Amino acid sequence: MFRSSSKLIVNGVRHLSSNPLVGKDVLSAGMFDRNMLDYVLERSGKFVTHLRAGNTPKLLDGKVLVNVFMEPSTRTSGSFQTAMLRLGGQVVGFDSDHSSAKKGETLEDMFAVVDNFADVIAFRHPQIGSAAIAAKSARAPVINAGDGAGEHPTQALLDLVTISQEHKRVDNLRVVLLGDLKFGRTVHSLIQIFPLLRNIHVTLVSPDALRVPSYVLDPLKGKLDFVESNRLSDDVLAKADVLYVTRVQRERFDTQQAYDAVANEFLLNRKGLAKLNSKAIIMHPLPRVNELNVDIDSMPNACYFKQPFYGVATRMTLLASVLGK
Ligand code: NCD
């Protein structure tokens, strides 16, 4: 959106920076500071309580979310829709099979049009940087719901809300990020959040060909305590508070052969996690393919089917906050 200030008029009401997200696009995890994170954590915690009690406040009555999803999505589009409906708002949805992008419409034109329908827009697209292009064409706040192999900031926030709810802290943690760290956009966003937390140690475990890209990692050097490895050791498992696993992103590889060469390097099962710290939580943005065996699902550490619940609370926070409610 055009406005850059966190202080603006929404529905005739002047909002001050106590809500640090009002009127903002959410394009990159890099836009957050600790104050904003704490706001998201606290507000999402309240929405978790409301969701559990079945009494979500209808703060967005009369507001419309336009969900534009031009890549496959179950969780993220469903999560945004649910969050909006739980807050009393309404949702209009477009996907790539039924949009004029197929006729050759540019993103700029599409969002100049969609802007007329929306109070807020959630956007997923295969191209890195596409959400930023959309945001320039729309006055309504644009929330990046995944721009290709770029970022997925709302997933990173819901991951942080999950850690906060499950561990009751977001500082003083040892985190393992494992899998496709090259193309996995959730990792690219989450890793930008960590320097805002205190005393975080990160182990980045991936096949050599799937390391975090240097354009993501280099800016974090000196700000984040991390090591890279191409194996997952028992010592790392024993010390971890969070084991965050991602699938190898098949759709981002140029050839099937390139995918096959790395697809099965890290296939975890219950036995292989024998040394995992009993208090550690196992996370995954989902969908999983074969990197987490189903025999892990019944471990008390498994947290990946709780993440979508925290995701609804987190997106309620984001939708309400950018709309100044
Ligand atoms: C992730 C994504 O789309 O980047 N899924 C999600 O939004 N929960 C992860 C993935 O597709 O592997």
mmCIF file of N, CA and C and ligand atoms in Angstrom, residues 69 71-77 124 145-148 151-152 154-155 158-159 183-187 244-252 284-289 291 307-308 315, ligand 1:
data_model
loop_
_atom_site.group_PDB
_atom_site.id
_atom_site.type_symbol
_atom_site.label_atom_id
_atom_site.label_comp_id
_atom_site.label_asym_id
_atom_site.label_seq_id
_atom_site.Cartn_x
_atom_site.Cartn_y
_atom_site.Cartn_z
ATOM 1 N N PHE A 69 -4.671 -16.552 -4.644
ATOM 2 C CA PHE A 69 -3.713 -17.653 -4.522
ATOM 3 C C PHE A 69 -3.399 -18.215 -5.901
ATOM 4 N N GLU A 71 -0.695 -20.143 -6.530
ATOM 5 C CA GLU A 71 0.088 -21.367 -6.335
ATOM 6 C C GLU A 71 -0.759 -22.234 -5.420
ATOM 7 N N PRO A 72 -0.545 -23.555 -5.435
ATOM 8 C CA PRO A 72 -1.367 -24.416 -4.576
ATOM 9 C C PRO A 72 -1.281 -24.016 -3.106
ATOM 10 N N SER A 73 -2.393 -24.150 -2.423
ATOM 11 C CA SER A 73 -2.415 -23.868 -0.980
ATOM 12 C C SER A 73 -3.632 -24.539 -0.359
ATOM 13 N N THR A 74 -3.430 -25.204 0.752
ATOM 14 C CA THR A 74 -4.563 -25.682 1.536
ATOM 15 C C THR A 74 -4.573 -24.901 2.828
ATOM 16 N N ARG A 75 -3.451 -25.005 3.551
ATOM 17 C CA ARG A 75 -3.352 -24.408 4.873
ATOM 18 C C ARG A 75 -3.452 -22.905 4.858
ATOM 19 N N THR A 76 -2.630 -22.274 4.017
ATOM 20 C CA THR A 76 -2.514 -20.828 4.145
ATOM 21 C C THR A 76 -3.796 -20.139 3.691
ATOM 22 N N SER A 77 -4.342 -20.555 2.544
ATOM 23 C CA SER A 77 -5.575 -19.885 2.109
ATOM 24 C C SER A 77 -6.706 -20.215 3.077
ATOM 25 N N ARG A 124 -0.550 -15.054 -2.804
ATOM 26 C CA ARG A 124 0.488 -16.077 -3.049
ATOM 27 C C ARG A 124 0.726 -16.183 -4.555
ATOM 28 N N ALA A 145 1.536 -14.142 1.227
ATOM 29 C CA ALA A 145 1.225 -15.504 1.672
ATOM 30 C C ALA A 145 2.148 -16.514 0.991
ATOM 31 N N GLY A 146 3.304 -16.030 0.535
ATOM 32 C CA GLY A 146 4.293 -16.891 -0.121
ATOM 33 C C GLY A 146 4.589 -16.383 -1.522
ATOM 34 N N ASP A 147 5.820 -15.877 -1.733
ATOM 35 C CA ASP A 147 6.216 -15.426 -3.074
ATOM 36 C C ASP A 147 7.324 -16.339 -3.589
ATOM 37 N N GLY A 148 6.913 -17.409 -4.253
ATOM 38 C CA GLY A 148 7.867 -18.369 -4.802
ATOM 39 C C GLY A 148 8.821 -18.878 -3.738
ATOM 40 N N GLU A 151 9.753 -15.540 0.353
ATOM 41 C CA GLU A 151 9.411 -15.476 1.783
ATOM 42 C C GLU A 151 7.995 -15.964 2.059
ATOM 43 N N HIS A 152 7.759 -16.192 3.328
ATOM 44 C CA HIS A 152 6.429 -16.582 3.803
ATOM 45 C C HIS A 152 6.317 -16.043 5.234
ATOM 46 N N THR A 154 4.020 -14.756 7.179
ATOM 47 C CA THR A 154 2.972 -15.099 8.154
ATOM 48 C C THR A 154 3.196 -16.500 8.716
ATOM 49 N N GLN A 155 3.828 -17.377 7.930
ATOM 50 C CA GLN A 155 4.181 -18.696 8.463
ATOM 51 C C GLN A 155 5.238 -18.544 9.554
ATOM 52 N N LEU A 158 3.534 -17.433 12.650
ATOM 53 C CA LEU A 158 2.759 -18.487 13.323
ATOM 54 C C LEU A 158 3.701 -19.532 13.918
ATOM 55 N N ASP A 159 4.850 -19.718 13.289
ATOM 56 C CA ASP A 159 5.848 -20.618 13.872
ATOM 57 C C ASP A 159 6.319 -20.056 15.217
ATOM 58 N N PHE A 183 15.249 -23.536 -1.034
ATOM 59 C CA PHE A 183 13.991 -23.099 -1.639
ATOM 60 C C PHE A 183 12.877 -22.892 -0.602
ATOM 61 N N GLY A 184 13.080 -23.363 0.606
ATOM 62 C CA GLY A 184 12.022 -23.309 1.620
ATOM 63 C C GLY A 184 11.810 -21.872 2.112
ATOM 64 N N ARG A 185 10.745 -21.267 1.629
ATOM 65 C CA ARG A 185 10.527 -19.850 1.947
ATOM 66 C C ARG A 185 10.175 -19.630 3.413
ATOM 67 N N THR A 186 9.589 -20.650 4.052
ATOM 68 C CA THR A 186 9.242 -20.462 5.465
ATOM 69 C C THR A 186 10.521 -20.265 6.286
ATOM 70 N N VAL A 187 11.567 -20.989 5.888
ATOM 71 C CA VAL A 187 12.858 -20.865 6.576
ATOM 72 C C VAL A 187 13.463 -19.485 6.329
ATOM 73 N N TYR A 244 12.797 -28.095 13.479
ATOM 74 C CA TYR A 244 11.887 -27.575 12.446
ATOM 75 C C TYR A 244 12.267 -28.212 11.118
ATOM 76 N N VAL A 245 11.368 -29.037 10.602
ATOM 77 C CA VAL A 245 11.662 -29.844 9.411
ATOM 78 C C VAL A 245 10.879 -29.282 8.220
ATOM 79 N N THR A 246 11.518 -29.278 7.043
ATOM 80 C CA THR A 246 10.800 -28.838 5.837
ATOM 81 C C THR A 246 10.929 -29.893 4.745
ATOM 82 N N ARG A 247 9.986 -29.882 3.838
ATOM 83 C CA ARG A 247 10.053 -30.814 2.696
ATOM 84 C C ARG A 247 10.987 -30.250 1.632
ATOM 85 N N VAL A 248 11.539 -31.131 0.812
ATOM 86 C CA VAL A 248 12.301 -30.671 -0.349
ATOM 87 C C VAL A 248 11.279 -30.173 -1.386
ATOM 88 N N GLN A 249 11.476 -28.929 -1.833
ATOM 89 C CA GLN A 249 10.448 -28.225 -2.619
ATOM 90 C C GLN A 249 10.539 -28.615 -4.095
ATOM 91 N N ARG A 250 9.972 -29.756 -4.392
ATOM 92 C CA ARG A 250 10.076 -30.350 -5.727
ATOM 93 C C ARG A 250 9.775 -29.350 -6.857
ATOM 94 N N GLU A 251 8.769 -28.511 -6.657
ATOM 95 C CA GLU A 251 8.327 -27.619 -7.740
ATOM 96 C C GLU A 251 9.333 -26.527 -8.089
ATOM 97 N N ARG A 252 10.379 -26.367 -7.247
ATOM 98 C CA ARG A 252 11.366 -25.315 -7.527
ATOM 99 C C ARG A 252 12.609 -25.844 -8.260
ATOM 100 N N HIS A 284 6.808 -28.459 11.554
ATOM 101 C CA HIS A 284 6.880 -28.597 10.096
ATOM 102 C C HIS A 284 5.787 -27.697 9.536
ATOM 103 N N PRO A 285 6.102 -26.879 8.521
ATOM 104 C CA PRO A 285 5.040 -25.999 8.008
ATOM 105 C C PRO A 285 3.952 -26.780 7.262
ATOM 106 N N LEU A 286 4.276 -28.009 6.854
ATOM 107 C CA LEU A 286 3.401 -28.874 6.075
ATOM 108 C C LEU A 286 3.148 -28.251 4.687
ATOM 109 N N PRO A 287 2.870 -28.977 3.667
ATOM 110 C CA PRO A 287 2.659 -30.419 3.676
ATOM 111 C C PRO A 287 3.968 -31.204 3.782
ATOM 112 N N ARG A 288 3.889 -32.370 4.440
ATOM 113 C CA ARG A 288 5.077 -33.227 4.459
ATOM 114 C C ARG A 288 4.973 -34.203 3.295
ATOM 115 N N VAL A 289 6.099 -34.692 2.871
ATOM 116 C CA VAL A 289 6.105 -35.721 1.840
ATOM 117 C C VAL A 289 6.529 -37.008 2.537
ATOM 118 N N GLU A 291 9.603 -36.798 4.675
ATOM 119 C CA GLU A 291 10.712 -36.425 5.562
ATOM 120 C C GLU A 291 10.398 -36.663 7.031
ATOM 121 N N GLN A 307 0.280 -26.474 14.670
ATOM 122 C CA GLN A 307 0.672 -25.203 14.039
ATOM 123 C C GLN A 307 -0.476 -24.551 13.261
ATOM 124 N N PRO A 308 -1.273 -25.316 12.502
ATOM 125 C CA PRO A 308 -2.369 -24.651 11.772
ATOM 126 C C PRO A 308 -3.382 -23.968 12.695
ATOM 127 N N ARG A 315 -3.086 -15.211 12.124
ATOM 128 C CA ARG A 315 -3.647 -14.445 10.991
ATOM 129 C C ARG A 315 -4.788 -13.562 11.446
HETATM 130 C C1 NCD B 1 4.680 -23.991 3.041
HETATM 131 C C2 NCD B 1 4.758 -23.094 1.829
HETATM 132 O O1 NCD B 1 3.774 -22.983 1.085
HETATM 133 O O2 NCD B 1 5.798 -22.497 1.661
HETATM 134 N N1 NCD B 1 3.390 -24.433 3.304
HETATM 135 C C3 NCD B 1 2.581 -23.627 4.026
HETATM 136 O O3 NCD B 1 2.276 -22.522 3.666
HETATM 137 N N2 NCD B 1 2.174 -24.091 5.208
HETATM 138 C C4 NCD B 1 5.685 -25.056 3.037
HETATM 139 C C5 NCD B 1 5.761 -25.981 1.853
HETATM 140 O O4 NCD B 1 5.017 -25.858 0.877
HETATM 141 O O5 NCD B 1 6.626 -26.859 1.908
#
